[in-house]
Amino acid sequence: LLGSRTPSGAPAWPAWEDAAVPPASLGPYLRDFTALLAGHRLDGLLYGHFGDGCIHVRIDLPLAEHPDRLRPFLAEAARLVTGYGGSLSGEHGDGRARSELLALMYSPAAIDAFRRFKALFDPDGILNPGVVVDPVPLDVDLRRPQAAPLPRGRRPGGLALLADGGDFTAAAHRCVGVGKCRADNAAAGGFMCPSWVATRDERDSTRGRARVLQEMANGALVAGGWRSPEVHDALDLCLACRACARDCPVSVDMASYKAEVLHHAYRRRVRPASHYSLGWLPAWLALTARGGPGVIRAVNRLLASPRLSDMAKAAAGIDARRALPPLAVTPMSARRLAALAGGSGPAGGSGPAGGSSLAGGSGPSPAPAGQVVLWADTFTRGFSPGVAESAVGVLAAAGYEVVVPGSDVCCGLPWITTGQLSAARRRLRRTIEVLAPFAAGGVPVVGLEPSCTAVLRSELTELLPDEATAGVVAGAVRTLAEALLEAGGGRLPAAFDGRLDGRLVLAQPHCHHHAIMGYEADLAVARAAGAEVRPIAGCCGMAGNFGMEAGHYDVSVDVARHGLLAAIAAAPEGAELLADGFSCRTQAEQLGGTRGRHLAELLAGR
């Protein structure tokens, strides 16, 4: 990151990446080169093979705004290095950036010899034209200056892209081709990029997708803007896991870029079927819940019927090979959750004073840790209400007074991942109306589903950048593990000592958990409770709606094979699977025949 972005977050470019001088001249050369940078009002981080005199540097050249500053700098830099008897390129070749400057390093006779030698093998000049021999000018084919900001409309309704000044083109050009997304990151505990791991196709890497988006902004090779077929083809197998937001050295966030592209491409247009089925899942769950247990049981019977289920999946854009998870017959409503927390009803929206707390329990009372808001998201309410029930007991055992919001609210995640950002914004406004009074009073908000928790920590401010309360809520959101460590002053509360003694736990971090919150607190809690924890590196392959959508099943399974399924197969008998993400638990059960449990359930002994 330090080499590819400046401390202020501006892009840094590999324009003078590779120059080399005799090692004995390195000190004087670097002093003169530093002065040259300063004279051109530039800066860069020097790194590389100092012992060999070969220095790498990424420089904050303002290529987007002032590409004319590149030529004079490179010309002076070339004269400087050759003045020390050095080489324009010490390791990686001259390319288009320095071929024009070779005349400063070689005599005309030598350049002519290069030309005649190449002509013996390439008389028509079709192999790598414009490089070394008959070079094109170094500033003719610069990609960044030719990429204009993409039109986003007067009221774009998309993401704010705060880190890139609202410019999607600048965001796409964060990628400078480092290629970490093509590495086998699982060995190092990384998650990026699961589609590349599955297909081994450059197009399916973060770098490959970024390059297509850059060409979209350029408009020369990829025409059609947001609706370009090439763009949608490149983004199709992006799992929107957000791992690149954390693992990429320059923080390329392809999941956000995909959401932005889908938002503009389908705005006021007919969308794929899965955008209406999976993208509106919280609305369908809420509608079903209003029908009561009888309606929910009828829906579950429909989902379990092979013939009816296949018809429903075909209509919804869901892969026929994917099983549909059953709905909870008794969803976890705010009122029911408040009753579990020991109060007469959910807290109102006026602030923390109206909350309800958990009473009872055997043994000595834990030291008070203050109030905490327990927010049950759509997936927890509709599919895994036992997770919320367990969380109530765990938080109370940690000494918290559990407060329940006055109404069920949704973070809008399915709308975000399908690019329906205006709809997501409407739901998030309602969410902060409910949660902001608590957050403003200093009460932490505990989320249970990692992807939904990540929305409140990240996309909330991207979708509502002008809402002051959005930042307040984002700053108050905690994972369950973070809340437990806060209650214990950085340690696990004593009530959980030995809860998991002698148990082997395979831990599958949800990708959004890894990317946005980090998984360190969860590992610390499980280990402090006595478990032997073996983290699973890599995405589970489900990734929310991705693994359900038609056309994605094979890649979803291949991703799972590299991490989750391999870990399950290699685990000894009796090992337990810790998976806070509903998607991860679904994938483990459907493909690995293993029931995963939330951290709250493990600590509660469920």
Coordinates of C-alpha atoms in Angstrom, one line a residue, residues 45-573:
L45 CA 8.7 5.7 -1.8
L46 CA 12.1 4.2 -2.7
Y47 CA 12.5 0.4 -2.3
G48 CA 14.0 -2.6 -3.9
H49 CA 17.5 -4.1 -4.4
F50 CA 19.7 -1.5 -2.8
G51 CA 22.7 -3.9 -2.6
D52 CA 22.6 -4.2 -6.4
G53 CA 21.9 -0.5 -7.1
C54 CA 18.5 -1.3 -8.6
I55 CA 15.8 1.0 -7.1
H56 CA 12.0 0.8 -7.4
V57 CA 9.9 3.8 -6.8
R58 CA 6.2 4.7 -7.3
I59 CA 5.8 8.4 -7.9
D60 CA 2.7 10.6 -7.3
L61 CA 2.7 12.0 -10.8
P62 CA -0.7 13.7 -11.5
L63 CA -1.3 11.8 -14.7
A64 CA -5.1 12.4 -14.6
E65 CA -4.8 16.2 -14.3
H66 CA -1.4 17.1 -15.7
P67 CA 0.1 14.3 -17.9
D68 CA 2.4 17.0 -19.5
R69 CA 4.5 16.8 -16.3
L70 CA 5.6 13.2 -17.1
R71 CA 7.9 13.9 -20.1
P72 CA 10.2 16.5 -18.5
F73 CA 10.6 14.5 -15.4
L74 CA 11.5 11.3 -17.2
A75 CA 13.9 13.1 -19.5
E76 CA 15.8 14.5 -16.5
A77 CA 15.7 11.3 -14.6
A78 CA 17.2 9.4 -17.6
R79 CA 20.0 12.0 -17.9
L80 CA 20.7 11.6 -14.2
V81 CA 21.0 7.8 -14.2
T82 CA 23.0 7.6 -17.3
G83 CA 25.3 10.3 -15.9
Y84 CA 26.2 7.9 -13.1
G85 CA 26.9 5.1 -15.7
G86 CA 23.6 3.4 -14.9
S87 CA 20.8 1.8 -16.7
L88 CA 17.2 3.1 -17.4
S89 CA 16.0 -0.4 -16.6
G90 CA 17.7 -2.7 -14.2
E91 CA 15.3 -5.6 -13.9
H92 CA 12.0 -5.4 -15.8
G93 CA 12.7 -4.0 -19.2
D94 CA 12.3 -0.7 -21.0
G95 CA 8.7 -0.9 -22.3
R96 CA 6.9 2.0 -23.7
A97 CA 7.8 4.3 -20.8
R98 CA 11.5 4.3 -21.5
S99 CA 12.2 3.1 -25.0
E100 CA 12.2 6.6 -26.3
L101 CA 15.0 7.5 -23.8
L102 CA 17.4 4.7 -24.8
A103 CA 19.1 7.2 -27.1
L104 CA 20.5 8.8 -24.0
M105 CA 22.1 5.5 -23.0
Y106 CA 23.2 4.0 -26.3
S107 CA 25.0 5.5 -29.3
P108 CA 23.2 5.9 -32.7
A109 CA 25.2 3.0 -34.0
A110 CA 24.0 0.7 -31.2
I111 CA 20.4 1.8 -31.7
D112 CA 20.7 1.1 -35.4
A113 CA 22.2 -2.4 -34.7
F114 CA 19.2 -3.1 -32.5
R115 CA 16.9 -2.1 -35.3
R116 CA 18.6 -4.2 -38.0
F117 CA 18.8 -7.2 -35.6
K118 CA 15.1 -7.1 -34.9
A119 CA 14.3 -6.8 -38.6
L120 CA 16.0 -10.2 -39.2
F121 CA 13.2 -11.9 -37.2
D122 CA 10.4 -9.3 -37.6
P123 CA 10.7 -7.7 -41.0
D124 CA 7.1 -6.4 -40.9
G125 CA 7.4 -4.9 -37.4
I126 CA 4.4 -6.8 -36.0
L127 CA 6.1 -8.1 -32.8
N128 CA 5.9 -5.7 -29.9
P129 CA 5.9 -2.6 -32.1
G130 CA 6.9 0.8 -30.6
V131 CA 9.2 -0.7 -28.0
V132 CA 13.0 -0.4 -28.0
V133 CA 13.2 -0.2 -31.8
D134 CA 11.4 2.7 -33.5
P135 CA 9.8 3.7 -30.1
V136 CA 6.6 5.5 -29.8
P137 CA 6.7 8.7 -27.7
L138 CA 6.6 7.8 -24.0
D139 CA 3.5 10.0 -23.3
V140 CA 1.4 8.9 -26.3
D141 CA -0.4 5.9 -24.9
L142 CA -1.0 6.8 -21.3
R143 CA -4.1 5.1 -20.1
R144 CA -5.1 7.3 -17.2
P145 CA -5.3 10.7 -19.0
Q146 CA -7.5 9.2 -21.6
A147 CA -10.0 7.9 -19.1
A148 CA -12.7 10.5 -18.4
P149 CA -14.9 10.5 -15.3
L150 CA -17.9 8.4 -16.1
P151 CA -21.3 10.2 -16.2
R152 CA -23.3 9.4 -13.1
G153 CA -26.2 11.8 -13.6
R154 CA -27.3 14.8 -11.6
R155 CA -28.6 12.6 -8.8
P156 CA -26.5 9.5 -9.3
G157 CA -28.0 7.6 -6.4
G158 CA -25.0 5.4 -6.2
L159 CA -22.1 5.0 -3.8
A160 CA -20.3 8.2 -2.7
L161 CA -16.9 6.6 -3.4
L162 CA -15.5 8.8 -0.6
A163 CA -11.9 7.5 -0.9
D164 CA -11.8 8.5 -4.5
G165 CA -13.6 11.8 -4.5
G166 CA -16.8 10.4 -6.0
D167 CA -15.0 9.5 -9.2
F168 CA -15.6 5.9 -10.4
T169 CA -12.8 6.2 -12.9
A170 CA -10.3 7.1 -10.2
A171 CA -11.5 4.2 -8.2
A172 CA -11.1 1.7 -11.0
H173 CA -7.6 3.1 -11.6
R174 CA -6.5 2.2 -8.1
C175 CA -5.3 -1.0 -9.6
V176 CA -1.8 -0.7 -11.0
G177 CA -1.3 -4.4 -11.7
V178 CA 0.4 -5.6 -8.6
G179 CA -1.4 -9.0 -9.1
K180 CA -1.7 -10.1 -5.5
C181 CA -5.2 -11.2 -6.4
R182 CA -3.7 -13.9 -8.6
A183 CA -1.6 -15.3 -5.7
D184 CA -2.6 -18.4 -3.7
N185 CA -3.5 -16.2 -0.7
A186 CA -5.0 -19.1 1.3
A187 CA -1.5 -20.1 2.4
A188 CA -1.0 -16.7 3.9
G189 CA -4.5 -16.4 5.4
G190 CA -5.9 -14.2 2.6
F191 CA -9.3 -14.4 0.9
M192 CA -8.7 -12.6 -2.4
C193 CA -9.7 -13.5 -5.1
P194 CA -12.0 -16.6 -4.9
S195 CA -13.1 -16.6 -8.5
W196 CA -9.5 -16.5 -9.7
V197 CA -8.8 -19.5 -7.4
A198 CA -11.6 -21.3 -9.0
T199 CA -11.1 -20.5 -12.7
R200 CA -7.5 -19.4 -13.0
D201 CA -8.6 -17.0 -15.6
E202 CA -7.1 -13.5 -15.6
R203 CA -10.5 -12.1 -16.4
D204 CA -11.8 -13.4 -13.2
S205 CA -9.1 -11.8 -11.0
T206 CA -9.5 -8.5 -9.3
R207 CA -6.8 -7.1 -11.6
G208 CA -8.5 -8.4 -14.7
R209 CA -11.9 -6.8 -13.7
A210 CA -10.2 -3.5 -12.8
R211 CA -8.6 -3.4 -16.3
V212 CA -11.9 -3.9 -18.0
L213 CA -13.4 -1.1 -15.9
Q214 CA -10.5 1.1 -16.9
E215 CA -11.1 0.3 -20.5
M216 CA -14.8 1.2 -20.0
A217 CA -13.7 4.6 -18.7
N218 CA -11.4 5.0 -21.6
G219 CA -14.0 4.0 -24.2
A220 CA -11.6 2.9 -26.9
L221 CA -11.8 -0.9 -26.5
V222 CA -14.9 -1.2 -24.4
A223 CA -17.8 0.9 -25.6
G224 CA -21.2 1.3 -24.1
G225 CA -20.3 2.6 -20.6
W226 CA -22.2 1.0 -17.7
R227 CA -24.1 -1.4 -20.0
S228 CA -21.1 -2.7 -21.9
P229 CA -21.4 -6.5 -22.4
E230 CA -17.7 -6.9 -21.7
V231 CA -18.1 -5.2 -18.3
H232 CA -21.0 -7.4 -17.2
D233 CA -19.2 -10.5 -18.5
A234 CA -16.1 -9.6 -16.4
L235 CA -18.2 -8.9 -13.3
D236 CA -20.5 -11.9 -13.5
L237 CA -18.3 -14.2 -11.5
C238 CA -17.3 -11.6 -8.9
L239 CA -18.6 -13.0 -5.7
A240 CA -18.9 -9.5 -4.2
C241 CA -17.0 -11.0 -1.2
R242 CA -15.1 -7.7 -0.6
A243 CA -11.9 -9.5 0.2
C244 CA -10.0 -7.3 -2.2
A245 CA -11.0 -4.3 -0.1
R246 CA -8.7 -5.7 2.6
D247 CA -6.2 -7.9 0.9
C248 CA -5.5 -5.8 -2.2
P249 CA -2.4 -3.5 -1.6
V250 CA -4.3 -0.5 -3.0
S251 CA -7.7 -1.4 -1.6
V252 CA -9.5 -2.1 -4.8
D253 CA -13.1 -2.8 -3.7
M254 CA -14.5 -4.7 -6.6
A255 CA -17.8 -5.6 -4.8
S256 CA -18.6 -1.9 -4.5
Y257 CA -17.6 -1.2 -8.1
K258 CA -19.9 -4.1 -9.2
A259 CA -22.8 -2.6 -7.2
E260 CA -22.2 0.7 -8.8
V261 CA -22.1 -0.7 -12.3
L262 CA -25.3 -2.7 -11.7
H263 CA -27.0 0.4 -10.3
H264 CA -26.3 2.5 -13.4
A265 CA -26.8 -0.2 -15.9
Y266 CA -30.2 -1.3 -14.7
R267 CA -31.6 2.0 -13.5
R268 CA -35.2 2.3 -14.7
R269 CA -34.7 -0.9 -16.7
V270 CA -35.9 -4.5 -16.4
R271 CA -33.4 -6.5 -14.2
P272 CA -32.5 -10.1 -14.1
A273 CA -35.0 -12.3 -12.2
S274 CA -32.6 -12.9 -9.3
H275 CA -32.5 -9.2 -8.6
Y276 CA -36.2 -9.3 -7.8
S277 CA -36.2 -12.6 -6.0
L278 CA -32.9 -12.7 -4.0
G279 CA -32.4 -8.9 -4.2
W280 CA -35.8 -8.4 -2.5
L281 CA -35.4 -11.3 -0.1
P282 CA -36.0 -9.2 3.1
A283 CA -39.3 -8.0 1.7
W284 CA -40.5 -11.5 0.8
L285 CA -39.5 -12.8 4.2
A286 CA -41.3 -10.0 5.9
L287 CA -44.4 -10.6 3.8
T288 CA -44.3 -14.3 4.6
A289 CA -43.8 -13.7 8.3
R290 CA -47.0 -11.6 8.4
G291 CA -48.9 -14.6 7.3
G292 CA -47.9 -16.5 10.4
P293 CA -46.6 -20.0 11.0
G294 CA -49.2 -21.6 8.8
V295 CA -48.1 -19.6 5.7
I296 CA -44.4 -20.2 6.6
R297 CA -45.0 -24.0 6.8
A298 CA -46.8 -23.9 3.4
V299 CA -43.9 -22.1 1.9
N300 CA -41.4 -24.6 3.3
R301 CA -43.5 -27.4 1.9
L302 CA -43.3 -25.7 -1.5
L303 CA -39.6 -25.3 -1.3
A304 CA -39.1 -29.0 -0.3
S305 CA -41.2 -30.3 -3.2
P306 CA -38.9 -31.1 -6.1
R307 CA -41.3 -30.2 -8.8
L308 CA -42.6 -27.0 -7.3
S309 CA -39.2 -26.0 -6.1
D310 CA -37.7 -26.4 -9.5
M311 CA -40.4 -24.2 -11.0
A312 CA -39.9 -21.6 -8.3
K313 CA -36.1 -21.6 -8.8
A314 CA -36.4 -21.3 -12.6
A315 CA -38.7 -18.3 -12.2
A316 CA -36.5 -16.7 -9.6
G317 CA -33.2 -17.1 -11.5
I318 CA -31.8 -19.6 -9.0
D319 CA -29.7 -22.6 -10.1
A320 CA -31.7 -25.8 -10.2
R321 CA -29.0 -27.7 -8.3
R322 CA -29.1 -25.4 -5.3
A323 CA -31.3 -26.4 -2.4
L324 CA -33.4 -23.6 -0.9
P325 CA -33.0 -23.2 2.9
P326 CA -36.2 -23.5 4.9
L327 CA -37.6 -20.5 6.7
A328 CA -37.9 -20.4 10.5
V329 CA -41.4 -21.3 11.4
T330 CA -41.3 -18.7 14.2
P331 CA -39.2 -15.7 13.0
M332 CA -37.4 -13.5 15.6
S333 CA -39.4 -10.3 15.6
A334 CA -38.3 -7.3 17.7
R335 CA -41.2 -7.9 20.1
R336 CA -40.2 -11.6 20.6
L337 CA -36.6 -10.7 21.0
A338 CA -37.5 -8.1 23.6
A339 CA -39.4 -10.7 25.5
L340 CA -36.4 -13.0 25.5
A341 CA -34.4 -10.1 26.8
G342 CA -36.7 -9.9 29.8
G343 CA -38.7 -6.8 29.0
S344 CA -42.3 -6.2 28.3
G345 CA -41.7 -5.0 24.8
P346 CA -39.1 -3.4 22.5
A347 CA -37.5 -0.1 23.2
G348 CA -38.9 2.9 21.6
G349 CA -36.9 5.3 19.3
S350 CA -36.4 8.0 22.0
G351 CA -33.1 6.7 23.2
P352 CA -31.5 4.1 25.4
A353 CA -33.5 4.8 28.5
G354 CA -36.5 2.9 27.0
G355 CA -34.7 -0.4 26.7
S356 CA -35.4 -3.8 28.2
S357 CA -32.8 -5.8 30.0
L358 CA -32.1 -9.5 30.5
A359 CA -32.9 -10.7 34.1
G360 CA -32.5 -14.0 35.7
G361 CA -29.8 -16.7 35.3
S362 CA -28.2 -18.8 37.9
G363 CA -25.0 -18.1 39.9
P364 CA -23.4 -14.8 40.8
S365 CA -24.4 -11.8 38.7
P366 CA -21.8 -10.5 36.2
A367 CA -20.2 -7.1 36.7
P368 CA -22.4 -4.5 34.8
A369 CA -21.0 -3.7 31.4
G370 CA -23.7 -1.1 30.6
Q371 CA -26.3 -1.3 27.9
V372 CA -26.0 -2.8 24.5
V373 CA -28.4 -2.8 21.6
L374 CA -28.9 -6.2 20.0
W375 CA -29.9 -5.8 16.4
A376 CA -31.3 -8.9 14.7
D377 CA -30.9 -8.6 10.9
T378 CA -33.2 -10.1 8.3
F379 CA -31.3 -13.4 7.9
T380 CA -31.1 -14.0 11.7
R381 CA -34.8 -13.2 12.1
G382 CA -36.0 -15.2 9.1
F383 CA -33.7 -18.2 9.0
S384 CA -31.7 -18.5 12.3
P385 CA -33.7 -17.0 15.2
G386 CA -31.8 -19.3 17.6
V387 CA -28.7 -17.2 17.0
A388 CA -30.4 -14.1 18.4
E389 CA -31.8 -16.1 21.3
S390 CA -28.3 -17.3 22.1
A391 CA -26.8 -13.8 21.8
V392 CA -29.2 -12.5 24.4
G393 CA -28.0 -15.0 26.9
V394 CA -24.3 -14.5 26.0
L395 CA -24.5 -10.7 26.3
A396 CA -26.3 -10.9 29.6
A397 CA -23.7 -13.3 31.0
A398 CA -21.1 -10.8 30.0
G399 CA -22.8 -8.2 32.2
Y400 CA -24.7 -6.2 29.5
E401 CA -28.2 -4.9 29.8
V402 CA -29.6 -6.0 26.5
V403 CA -31.7 -3.4 24.7
V404 CA -33.9 -4.3 21.7
P405 CA -34.8 -1.7 19.0
G406 CA -38.4 -0.7 18.7
S407 CA -38.9 -2.2 15.3
D408 CA -37.3 -4.6 12.8
V409 CA -34.9 -2.8 10.5
C410 CA -32.9 -4.0 7.5
C411 CA -29.5 -2.9 6.3
G412 CA -30.5 -3.4 2.6
L413 CA -27.6 -5.8 1.8
P414 CA -29.4 -7.8 -0.9
W415 CA -30.4 -4.6 -2.6
I416 CA -26.8 -3.4 -2.4
T417 CA -25.3 -6.6 -3.9
T418 CA -27.7 -6.4 -6.8
G419 CA -27.0 -2.8 -7.5
Q420 CA -30.4 -1.5 -6.3
L421 CA -28.7 1.3 -4.4
S422 CA -31.6 3.7 -4.2
A423 CA -33.8 1.1 -2.6
A424 CA -31.0 0.2 -0.2
R425 CA -30.6 3.9 0.8
R426 CA -34.3 4.1 1.7
R427 CA -34.0 1.1 4.1
L428 CA -30.8 2.4 5.6
R429 CA -32.4 5.7 6.4
R430 CA -35.1 3.9 8.4
T431 CA -32.4 1.9 10.1
I432 CA -30.4 4.9 11.3
E433 CA -33.7 6.5 12.5
V434 CA -34.1 3.5 14.8
L435 CA -30.5 3.0 15.9
A436 CA -29.1 6.6 15.9
P437 CA -30.7 7.6 19.3
F438 CA -28.9 4.6 21.0
A439 CA -25.6 5.2 19.2
A440 CA -25.7 8.9 20.0
G441 CA -26.1 8.0 23.7
G442 CA -23.0 5.9 23.6
V443 CA -24.7 2.5 23.5
P444 CA -23.0 -0.1 21.3
V445 CA -25.0 -1.8 18.6
V446 CA -24.2 -5.5 18.2
G447 CA -24.8 -7.1 14.9
L448 CA -25.0 -10.9 14.4
E449 CA -24.9 -11.5 10.7
P450 CA -21.4 -10.4 9.5
S451 CA -22.4 -9.2 6.1
C452 CA -25.2 -7.0 7.6
T453 CA -22.9 -5.8 10.3
A454 CA -20.4 -4.8 7.7
V455 CA -23.0 -2.8 5.8
L456 CA -23.5 -0.6 8.9
R457 CA -19.8 -0.3 9.4
S458 CA -19.0 0.5 5.7
E459 CA -21.7 1.0 3.0
L460 CA -23.9 3.0 5.4
T461 CA -21.7 6.1 5.1
E462 CA -21.1 5.5 1.4
L463 CA -24.8 5.5 0.7
L464 CA -25.7 8.2 3.2
P465 CA -22.6 10.5 3.2
D466 CA -24.5 13.6 4.0
E467 CA -26.4 12.1 7.0
A468 CA -24.5 13.0 10.2
T469 CA -26.1 10.2 12.1
A470 CA -24.9 7.6 9.6
G471 CA -21.3 8.1 10.9
V472 CA -22.5 8.0 14.5
V473 CA -24.2 4.6 13.9
A474 CA -21.3 3.2 11.9
G475 CA -19.0 4.1 14.8
A476 CA -21.2 2.3 17.3
V477 CA -21.6 -1.0 15.5
R478 CA -19.8 -4.0 17.1
T479 CA -19.6 -7.7 16.4
L480 CA -20.5 -10.0 19.2
A481 CA -16.9 -10.8 19.8
E482 CA -15.9 -7.2 19.9
A483 CA -18.7 -6.5 22.4
L484 CA -17.5 -9.4 24.7
L485 CA -13.9 -8.2 24.7
E486 CA -15.1 -4.6 25.5
A487 CA -17.1 -6.0 28.4
G488 CA -14.0 -7.7 29.7
G489 CA -11.7 -4.7 29.2
G490 CA -9.9 -6.4 26.4
R491 CA -10.3 -9.9 27.8
L492 CA -13.1 -12.5 27.6
P493 CA -15.5 -12.0 30.6
A494 CA -14.9 -14.6 33.3
A495 CA -18.3 -16.2 32.7
F496 CA -17.0 -17.8 29.6
D497 CA -13.8 -19.3 31.0
G498 CA -13.5 -22.9 30.0
R499 CA -16.8 -22.9 28.1
L500 CA -15.0 -24.5 25.0
D501 CA -12.3 -26.4 26.8
G502 CA -11.1 -29.5 24.9
R503 CA -13.1 -28.7 21.7
L504 CA -11.6 -28.4 18.2
V505 CA -13.2 -25.6 16.3
L506 CA -12.9 -25.0 12.6
A507 CA -13.5 -21.3 12.0
Q508 CA -14.9 -20.1 8.7
P509 CA -14.8 -16.3 8.7
H510 CA -17.4 -14.6 6.5
C511 CA -15.6 -12.7 3.8
H512 CA -17.3 -9.4 4.8
H513 CA -16.3 -10.1 8.4
H514 CA -12.7 -10.5 7.3
A515 CA -12.7 -7.5 4.9
I516 CA -14.5 -4.9 7.0
M517 CA -14.3 -5.8 10.7
G518 CA -11.4 -8.2 10.8
Y519 CA -11.7 -11.6 12.4
E520 CA -9.1 -11.2 15.1
A521 CA -11.6 -10.6 17.9
D522 CA -13.6 -13.7 17.1
L523 CA -10.4 -15.9 17.1
A524 CA -9.4 -14.3 20.4
V525 CA -12.7 -15.0 22.0
A526 CA -12.9 -18.6 20.9
R527 CA -9.4 -19.3 22.1
A528 CA -9.9 -17.5 25.4
A529 CA -12.9 -19.7 26.0
G530 CA -10.6 -22.7 25.7
A531 CA -11.1 -23.9 22.1
E532 CA -8.4 -25.1 19.8
V533 CA -9.2 -23.0 16.8
R534 CA -8.2 -23.7 13.2
P535 CA -9.1 -20.8 10.9
I536 CA -10.2 -21.7 7.4
A537 CA -8.6 -19.4 4.8
G538 CA -10.7 -18.3 1.8
C539 CA -14.3 -17.7 0.9
C540 CA -16.9 -20.4 1.4
G541 CA -18.2 -19.9 -2.1
M542 CA -21.8 -19.0 -1.4
A543 CA -21.2 -15.3 -1.0
G544 CA -24.9 -14.4 -0.4
N545 CA -26.9 -14.4 -3.5
F546 CA -24.0 -15.4 -5.8
G547 CA -24.0 -19.1 -5.0
M548 CA -27.7 -19.2 -5.5
E549 CA -27.9 -17.5 -8.9
A550 CA -28.2 -19.6 -12.1
G551 CA -24.8 -19.9 -13.8
H552 CA -22.7 -19.6 -10.6
Y553 CA -23.2 -23.0 -9.0
D554 CA -20.0 -24.6 -10.5
V555 CA -17.8 -21.8 -9.4
S556 CA -19.4 -21.6 -6.0
V557 CA -18.6 -25.3 -5.5
D558 CA -15.1 -25.0 -6.8
V559 CA -14.4 -22.1 -4.4
A560 CA -15.7 -24.2 -1.5
R561 CA -13.5 -27.1 -2.4
H562 CA -10.4 -25.0 -2.0
G563 CA -11.1 -24.0 1.6
L564 CA -14.3 -24.9 3.4
L565 CA -14.8 -28.4 2.1
A566 CA -11.1 -29.3 2.2
A567 CA -11.0 -28.2 5.9
I568 CA -14.2 -30.2 6.7
A569 CA -12.8 -33.3 5.0
A570 CA -9.5 -33.1 6.8
A571 CA -10.9 -32.4 10.3
P572 CA -10.9 -35.2 12.9
E573 CA -14.1 -36.6 14.2

